[in-house]
Amino acid sequence: MSSSRRDFFKKLLGTGVVVAGIPPACAPNIDPSPVLDVPTPGADGIVSLVVQRYPDLSREGGSVTLRFPDGSGQGNVMVVHPSADTYAALSATCTHVGCPMGFDGKEAVCPCHLSKFSLDGKVTNAPATVPLKTYVCTYNAGTQVLSISLKGGDDAFPTVEDGKLTFKFAEFPELQDAGGTVSGVPSGYGRTVSVFKLEDGTYSALDAVCTHLDDDACVARLDDSLGGLLCPCHGSMYTKTGTVTNGPATRDLKKFTATADASGVVVSIA
């Protein structure tokens, strides 16, 4: 085992993460992707890399993990280079027990328990069951600049405009009825937002990314049988107003101000 892998597993075990069934001396020979510290992205959410400046990324089969400053609200992103001018970007934390991801030249691989993911984020090998989040990237072969969009969203979901999300009742009629909900990723924010009409007629709007790992792939979603939100990664639970009710998460979900009139609901994204 390389010294970098030995150090990685020492640090992992030192944080209390249990690497079940894989002693450090015989762990699979996959390293976490090398870490590249980058600044907080601007308002457009675009991160641009001149690929040739980073040997770990410029070689075919290479990869790097982009690490953003604490408090930026952006989880780590792994950027991989499978072939020629092809690149992909995925969330860099395994959805199984939260280990940092590596790349074997074809797939994203977790060094801890050998969970594997295709480049579109889908699980191809257990024990992980929740896909990784993917990000749109564009490579300009002429300038050798790779641009990664961290604030892209769902086409059928509203876009953040002037710091607000607007849900017209004509387009989202479910928000007119108590118990109604909508959830999706708005362009201009890049993380899952869930909006609920509560039984008392008021509205709740949340950033639904689970606060346990704060990784964009682990999203708490409404579970009707529980009457609240459940994270599929590690079982954290929250009320529809964002209060954590079951760990391992210890922090509430981020809340947004939501107001309504006769035409719809407006959510202030801040």
mmCIF file of C-alpha atoms in Angstrom:
data_model
loop_
_atom_site.group_PDB
_atom_site.id
_atom_site.type_symbol
_atom_site.label_atom_id
_atom_site.label_comp_id
_atom_site.label_asym_id
_atom_site.label_seq_id
_atom_site.Cartn_x
_atom_site.Cartn_y
_atom_site.Cartn_z
ATOM 1 C CA MET A 1 0.000 0.000 0.000
ATOM 2 C CA SER A 2 1.284 3.477 -0.856
ATOM 3 C CA SER A 3 2.107 5.917 1.933
ATOM 4 C CA SER A 4 -0.667 8.236 0.719
ATOM 5 C CA ARG A 5 -3.228 5.450 1.061
ATOM 6 C CA ARG A 6 -1.874 4.480 4.469
ATOM 7 C CA ASP A 7 -2.155 8.096 5.653
ATOM 8 C CA PHE A 8 -5.667 8.351 4.193
ATOM 9 C CA PHE A 9 -6.965 5.344 6.107
ATOM 10 C CA LYS A 10 -5.229 6.454 9.313
ATOM 11 C CA LYS A 11 -7.006 9.791 9.066
ATOM 12 C CA LEU A 12 -10.290 8.098 8.179
ATOM 13 C CA LEU A 13 -10.139 5.732 11.113
ATOM 14 C CA GLY A 14 -9.042 8.589 13.349
ATOM 15 C CA THR A 15 -12.300 10.415 12.598
ATOM 16 C CA GLY A 16 -14.337 7.450 13.761
ATOM 17 C CA VAL A 17 -15.481 6.237 10.335
ATOM 18 C CA VAL A 18 -15.799 2.465 10.463
ATOM 19 C CA VAL A 19 -14.340 0.783 7.395
ATOM 20 C CA ALA A 20 -16.139 -2.498 7.864
ATOM 21 C CA GLY A 21 -14.439 -5.597 6.540
ATOM 22 C CA ILE A 22 -11.477 -3.770 4.977
ATOM 23 C CA PRO A 23 -8.392 -3.566 7.197
ATOM 24 C CA PRO A 24 -6.046 -0.726 6.174
ATOM 25 C CA ALA A 25 -3.340 -3.234 5.231
ATOM 26 C CA CYS A 26 -5.444 -4.853 2.527
ATOM 27 C CA ALA A 27 -7.720 -2.064 1.336
ATOM 28 C CA PRO A 28 -8.375 -1.912 -2.416
ATOM 29 C CA ASN A 29 -5.664 -0.093 -4.335
ATOM 30 C CA ILE A 30 -7.688 3.016 -5.175
ATOM 31 C CA ASP A 31 -6.532 6.390 -3.879
ATOM 32 C CA PRO A 32 -8.854 9.317 -3.203
ATOM 33 C CA SER A 33 -8.465 11.892 -5.956
ATOM 34 C CA PRO A 34 -5.794 14.532 -5.224
ATOM 35 C CA VAL A 35 -7.275 17.644 -3.617
ATOM 36 C CA LEU A 36 -7.163 21.000 -5.374
ATOM 37 C CA ASP A 37 -8.168 24.005 -3.268
ATOM 38 C CA VAL A 38 -10.225 26.495 -5.263
ATOM 39 C CA PRO A 39 -11.920 29.779 -4.326
ATOM 40 C CA THR A 40 -15.640 30.167 -3.725
ATOM 41 C CA PRO A 41 -17.386 30.307 -7.113
ATOM 42 C CA GLY A 42 -18.847 33.608 -8.256
ATOM 43 C CA ALA A 43 -22.516 34.433 -8.672
ATOM 44 C CA ASP A 44 -22.686 32.491 -11.941
ATOM 45 C CA GLY A 45 -21.517 29.310 -10.206
ATOM 46 C CA ILE A 46 -18.912 28.591 -12.887
ATOM 47 C CA VAL A 47 -15.510 27.135 -11.990
ATOM 48 C CA SER A 48 -12.941 27.310 -14.806
ATOM 49 C CA LEU A 49 -9.734 25.266 -14.879
ATOM 50 C CA VAL A 50 -6.867 25.494 -17.350
ATOM 51 C CA VAL A 51 -6.447 21.728 -17.501
ATOM 52 C CA GLN A 52 -2.788 21.663 -18.502
ATOM 53 C CA ARG A 53 -1.832 23.400 -15.268
ATOM 54 C CA TYR A 54 -2.905 20.330 -13.281
ATOM 55 C CA PRO A 55 -0.973 17.147 -14.143
ATOM 56 C CA ASP A 56 -3.318 14.993 -12.036
ATOM 57 C CA LEU A 57 -6.196 16.060 -14.276
ATOM 58 C CA SER A 58 -4.545 16.597 -17.660
ATOM 59 C CA ARG A 59 -3.450 12.964 -18.090
ATOM 60 C CA GLU A 60 -6.036 10.516 -19.371
ATOM 61 C CA GLY A 61 -7.395 8.516 -16.460
ATOM 62 C CA GLY A 62 -6.588 11.332 -14.051
ATOM 63 C CA SER A 63 -8.759 13.182 -11.586
ATOM 64 C CA VAL A 64 -8.801 15.908 -8.939
ATOM 65 C CA THR A 65 -11.172 16.823 -6.122
ATOM 66 C CA LEU A 66 -12.108 20.493 -5.960
ATOM 67 C CA ARG A 67 -12.270 21.643 -2.343
ATOM 68 C CA PHE A 68 -14.054 24.901 -1.649
ATOM 69 C CA PRO A 69 -13.574 27.144 1.403
ATOM 70 C CA ASP A 70 -15.499 26.413 4.587
ATOM 71 C CA GLY A 71 -18.727 28.363 4.613
ATOM 72 C CA SER A 72 -18.978 28.505 0.815
ATOM 73 C CA GLY A 73 -22.015 26.208 0.823
ATOM 74 C CA GLN A 74 -20.469 24.063 -1.891
ATOM 75 C CA GLY A 75 -19.524 20.446 -1.303
ATOM 76 C CA ASN A 76 -16.407 18.892 -2.806
ATOM 77 C CA VAL A 77 -16.551 18.034 -6.508
ATOM 78 C CA MET A 78 -14.485 15.343 -8.222
ATOM 79 C CA VAL A 79 -13.441 16.121 -11.806
ATOM 80 C CA VAL A 80 -12.322 13.154 -13.902
ATOM 81 C CA HIS A 81 -10.638 12.759 -17.301
ATOM 82 C CA PRO A 82 -11.575 9.364 -18.753
ATOM 83 C CA SER A 83 -10.336 9.947 -22.323
ATOM 84 C CA ALA A 84 -9.179 12.499 -24.903
ATOM 85 C CA ASP A 85 -11.238 15.684 -24.528
ATOM 86 C CA THR A 86 -13.873 14.033 -22.322
ATOM 87 C CA TYR A 87 -14.350 15.197 -18.738
ATOM 88 C CA ALA A 88 -16.986 14.661 -16.062
ATOM 89 C CA ALA A 89 -17.735 16.209 -12.671
ATOM 90 C CA LEU A 90 -19.456 14.438 -9.777
ATOM 91 C CA SER A 91 -19.961 14.920 -6.050
ATOM 92 C CA ALA A 92 -16.759 13.779 -4.361
ATOM 93 C CA THR A 93 -18.199 12.070 -1.266
ATOM 94 C CA CYS A 94 -19.422 8.478 -1.336
ATOM 95 C CA THR A 95 -23.082 8.249 -0.372
ATOM 96 C CA HIS A 96 -22.448 5.043 1.605
ATOM 97 C CA VAL A 97 -20.414 6.196 4.642
ATOM 98 C CA GLY A 98 -19.018 9.501 3.414
ATOM 99 C CA CYS A 99 -15.535 8.507 2.211
ATOM 100 C CA PRO A 100 -13.736 10.715 -0.357
ATOM 101 C CA MET A 101 -14.033 9.292 -3.859
ATOM 102 C CA GLY A 102 -11.317 8.086 -6.244
ATOM 103 C CA PHE A 103 -11.235 7.294 -9.962
ATOM 104 C CA ASP A 104 -9.998 4.120 -11.663
ATOM 105 C CA GLY A 105 -9.879 5.608 -15.163
ATOM 106 C CA LYS A 106 -13.406 4.494 -16.038
ATOM 107 C CA GLU A 107 -15.599 4.822 -12.962
ATOM 108 C CA ALA A 108 -15.753 6.704 -9.674
ATOM 109 C CA VAL A 109 -14.677 4.283 -6.931
ATOM 110 C CA CYS A 110 -14.869 4.552 -3.149
ATOM 111 C CA PRO A 111 -11.613 3.378 -1.508
ATOM 112 C CA CYS A 112 -13.435 2.264 1.661
ATOM 113 C CA HIS A 113 -15.901 -0.370 0.466
ATOM 114 C CA LEU A 114 -15.505 -0.419 -3.328
ATOM 115 C CA SER A 115 -18.800 1.217 -4.173
ATOM 116 C CA LYS A 116 -18.643 2.232 -7.829
ATOM 117 C CA PHE A 117 -20.477 4.843 -9.869
ATOM 118 C CA SER A 118 -20.680 5.485 -13.608
ATOM 119 C CA LEU A 119 -19.838 8.951 -14.892
ATOM 120 C CA ASP A 120 -23.534 9.845 -14.923
ATOM 121 C CA GLY A 121 -23.556 9.240 -11.155
ATOM 122 C CA LYS A 122 -25.464 5.944 -11.142
ATOM 123 C CA VAL A 123 -24.437 3.209 -8.714
ATOM 124 C CA THR A 124 -22.820 0.286 -10.530
ATOM 125 C CA ASN A 125 -21.507 -1.607 -7.505
ATOM 126 C CA ALA A 126 -22.871 -1.790 -3.941
ATOM 127 C CA PRO A 127 -22.841 -1.205 -0.986
ATOM 128 C CA ALA A 128 -23.776 2.377 -1.961
ATOM 129 C CA THR A 129 -27.376 2.733 -3.150
ATOM 130 C CA VAL A 130 -27.714 6.514 -3.647
ATOM 131 C CA PRO A 131 -26.252 8.015 -6.859
ATOM 132 C CA LEU A 132 -23.664 10.778 -6.923
ATOM 133 C CA LYS A 133 -24.725 14.203 -8.122
ATOM 134 C CA THR A 134 -23.318 15.227 -11.505
ATOM 135 C CA TYR A 135 -22.468 18.681 -12.832
ATOM 136 C CA VAL A 136 -22.430 19.992 -16.378
ATOM 137 C CA CYS A 137 -18.922 20.577 -17.707
ATOM 138 C CA THR A 138 -17.723 22.011 -20.994
ATOM 139 C CA TYR A 139 -14.194 21.674 -22.378
ATOM 140 C CA ASN A 140 -12.701 24.087 -24.919
ATOM 141 C CA ALA A 141 -9.912 22.182 -26.673
ATOM 142 C CA GLY A 142 -8.504 25.384 -28.154
ATOM 143 C CA THR A 143 -7.999 27.172 -24.841
ATOM 144 C CA GLN A 144 -7.748 23.957 -22.772
ATOM 145 C CA VAL A 145 -10.234 25.470 -20.330
ATOM 146 C CA LEU A 146 -12.717 23.219 -18.561
ATOM 147 C CA SER A 147 -15.801 25.034 -17.237
ATOM 148 C CA ILE A 148 -17.938 23.389 -14.546
ATOM 149 C CA SER A 149 -21.407 24.724 -13.761
ATOM 150 C CA LEU A 150 -22.229 24.315 -10.074
ATOM 151 C CA LYS A 151 -25.536 26.216 -10.180
ATOM 152 C CA GLY A 152 -27.271 24.440 -13.035
ATOM 153 C CA GLY A 153 -30.809 23.208 -12.438
ATOM 154 C CA ASP A 154 -33.827 21.292 -13.648
ATOM 155 C CA ASP A 155 -35.397 22.592 -16.862
ATOM 156 C CA ALA A 156 -38.941 22.190 -15.504
ATOM 157 C CA PHE A 157 -38.195 24.060 -12.265
ATOM 158 C CA PRO A 158 -38.188 27.854 -11.802
ATOM 159 C CA THR A 159 -34.926 29.763 -12.151
ATOM 160 C CA VAL A 160 -33.607 32.097 -9.459
ATOM 161 C CA GLU A 161 -34.197 35.655 -10.651
ATOM 162 C CA ASP A 162 -33.211 38.659 -8.523
ATOM 163 C CA GLY A 163 -32.748 36.327 -5.583
ATOM 164 C CA LYS A 164 -36.262 34.882 -5.818
ATOM 165 C CA LEU A 165 -38.012 31.713 -6.946
ATOM 166 C CA THR A 166 -41.568 32.218 -8.209
ATOM 167 C CA PHE A 167 -44.066 29.347 -8.265
ATOM 168 C CA LYS A 168 -47.224 30.318 -10.161
ATOM 169 C CA PHE A 169 -50.273 28.351 -9.085
ATOM 170 C CA ALA A 170 -51.138 27.917 -12.751
ATOM 171 C CA GLU A 171 -47.911 25.910 -13.166
ATOM 172 C CA PHE A 172 -47.710 24.357 -9.690
ATOM 173 C CA PRO A 173 -51.346 23.799 -8.625
ATOM 174 C CA GLU A 174 -50.283 21.345 -5.894
ATOM 175 C CA LEU A 175 -49.124 24.308 -3.816
ATOM 176 C CA GLN A 176 -52.716 25.529 -3.482
ATOM 177 C CA ASP A 177 -53.729 22.594 -1.283
ATOM 178 C CA ALA A 178 -52.619 21.817 2.268
ATOM 179 C CA GLY A 179 -50.044 19.042 2.133
ATOM 180 C CA GLY A 180 -48.967 19.990 -1.386
ATOM 181 C CA THR A 181 -45.262 20.051 -2.193
ATOM 182 C CA VAL A 182 -42.832 20.712 -5.013
ATOM 183 C CA SER A 183 -39.135 19.881 -5.081
ATOM 184 C CA GLY A 184 -36.356 20.427 -7.591
ATOM 185 C CA VAL A 185 -33.052 22.083 -8.386
ATOM 186 C CA PRO A 186 -33.352 25.716 -9.527
ATOM 187 C CA SER A 187 -30.836 27.155 -11.969
ATOM 188 C CA GLY A 188 -28.934 29.925 -10.242
ATOM 189 C CA TYR A 189 -28.815 27.987 -6.964
ATOM 190 C CA GLY A 190 -27.814 24.433 -7.906
ATOM 191 C CA ARG A 191 -29.118 22.638 -4.801
ATOM 192 C CA THR A 192 -32.452 20.966 -4.149
ATOM 193 C CA VAL A 193 -35.195 23.259 -2.854
ATOM 194 C CA SER A 194 -38.437 21.865 -1.422
ATOM 195 C CA VAL A 195 -41.579 23.952 -0.866
ATOM 196 C CA PHE A 196 -44.529 22.771 1.269
ATOM 197 C CA LYS A 197 -48.001 24.121 1.951
ATOM 198 C CA LEU A 198 -48.520 23.313 5.616
ATOM 199 C CA GLU A 199 -51.795 22.323 7.258
ATOM 200 C CA ASP A 200 -52.214 25.811 8.760
ATOM 201 C CA GLY A 201 -52.091 27.390 5.287
ATOM 202 C CA THR A 202 -48.585 28.809 5.583
ATOM 203 C CA TYR A 203 -45.614 27.789 3.445
ATOM 204 C CA SER A 204 -42.240 26.279 4.262
ATOM 205 C CA ALA A 205 -39.272 26.415 1.876
ATOM 206 C CA LEU A 206 -36.060 24.508 2.542
ATOM 207 C CA ASP A 207 -32.668 23.700 1.124
ATOM 208 C CA ALA A 208 -33.196 19.932 1.220
ATOM 209 C CA VAL A 209 -29.533 18.871 1.113
ATOM 210 C CA CYS A 210 -28.990 16.813 4.272
ATOM 211 C CA THR A 211 -26.801 18.589 6.811
ATOM 212 C CA HIS A 212 -25.060 15.381 7.880
ATOM 213 C CA LEU A 213 -22.506 15.348 5.041
ATOM 214 C CA ASP A 214 -23.752 18.557 3.387
ATOM 215 C CA ASP A 215 -23.164 16.806 0.076
ATOM 216 C CA ASP A 216 -25.414 17.634 -2.865
ATOM 217 C CA ALA A 217 -26.061 13.922 -3.545
ATOM 218 C CA CYS A 218 -27.729 13.330 -0.150
ATOM 219 C CA VAL A 219 -31.108 15.040 -0.393
ATOM 220 C CA ALA A 220 -33.819 14.700 2.250
ATOM 221 C CA ARG A 221 -37.124 13.946 0.516
ATOM 222 C CA LEU A 222 -40.703 13.801 1.713
ATOM 223 C CA ASP A 223 -41.741 10.422 3.090
ATOM 224 C CA ASP A 224 -45.526 10.405 3.507
ATOM 225 C CA SER A 225 -45.406 7.451 5.883
ATOM 226 C CA LEU A 226 -43.215 9.477 8.242
ATOM 227 C CA GLY A 227 -44.882 12.836 7.720
ATOM 228 C CA GLY A 228 -41.487 14.450 7.209
ATOM 229 C CA LEU A 229 -38.289 14.325 5.191
ATOM 230 C CA LEU A 230 -35.928 11.364 5.106
ATOM 231 C CA CYS A 231 -32.349 11.345 3.790
ATOM 232 C CA PRO A 232 -31.718 8.087 1.870
ATOM 233 C CA CYS A 233 -27.970 8.131 2.557
ATOM 234 C CA HIS A 234 -27.868 7.624 6.326
ATOM 235 C CA GLY A 235 -31.438 7.987 7.605
ATOM 236 C CA SER A 236 -31.475 11.517 8.983
ATOM 237 C CA MET A 237 -35.023 12.872 9.359
ATOM 238 C CA TYR A 238 -36.533 16.368 9.404
ATOM 239 C CA THR A 239 -39.932 18.005 9.787
ATOM 240 C CA LYS A 240 -41.473 19.917 6.881
ATOM 241 C CA THR A 241 -40.186 23.086 8.540
ATOM 242 C CA GLY A 242 -36.616 21.762 8.501
ATOM 243 C CA THR A 243 -36.126 20.735 12.133
ATOM 244 C CA VAL A 244 -33.902 17.685 12.518
ATOM 245 C CA THR A 245 -35.698 14.869 14.395
ATOM 246 C CA ASN A 246 -33.353 11.927 13.828
ATOM 247 C CA GLY A 247 -29.574 11.713 13.357
ATOM 248 C CA PRO A 248 -26.857 11.304 12.376
ATOM 249 C CA ALA A 249 -27.545 14.902 11.272
ATOM 250 C CA THR A 250 -27.479 17.407 14.123
ATOM 251 C CA ARG A 251 -28.266 20.651 12.272
ATOM 252 C CA ASP A 252 -31.600 21.771 10.868
ATOM 253 C CA LEU A 253 -32.086 22.259 7.143
ATOM 254 C CA LYS A 254 -31.539 25.754 5.794
ATOM 255 C CA LYS A 255 -34.818 27.691 5.666
ATOM 256 C CA PHE A 256 -35.955 30.303 3.149
ATOM 257 C CA THR A 257 -38.670 32.936 3.493
ATOM 258 C CA ALA A 258 -41.800 32.003 1.525
ATOM 259 C CA THR A 259 -44.746 34.330 0.886
ATOM 260 C CA ALA A 260 -47.926 33.783 -1.096
ATOM 261 C CA ASP A 261 -50.616 35.810 -2.851
ATOM 262 C CA ALA A 262 -53.469 34.915 -5.161
ATOM 263 C CA SER A 263 -51.128 34.089 -8.036
ATOM 264 C CA GLY A 264 -48.510 31.905 -6.381
ATOM 265 C CA VAL A 265 -45.639 31.501 -3.935
ATOM 266 C CA VAL A 266 -42.400 33.494 -3.881
ATOM 267 C CA VAL A 267 -39.327 32.069 -2.151
ATOM 268 C CA SER A 268 -36.421 34.362 -1.281
ATOM 269 C CA ILE A 269 -33.109 32.554 -1.869
ATOM 270 C CA ALA A 270 -30.410 33.958 0.403
#
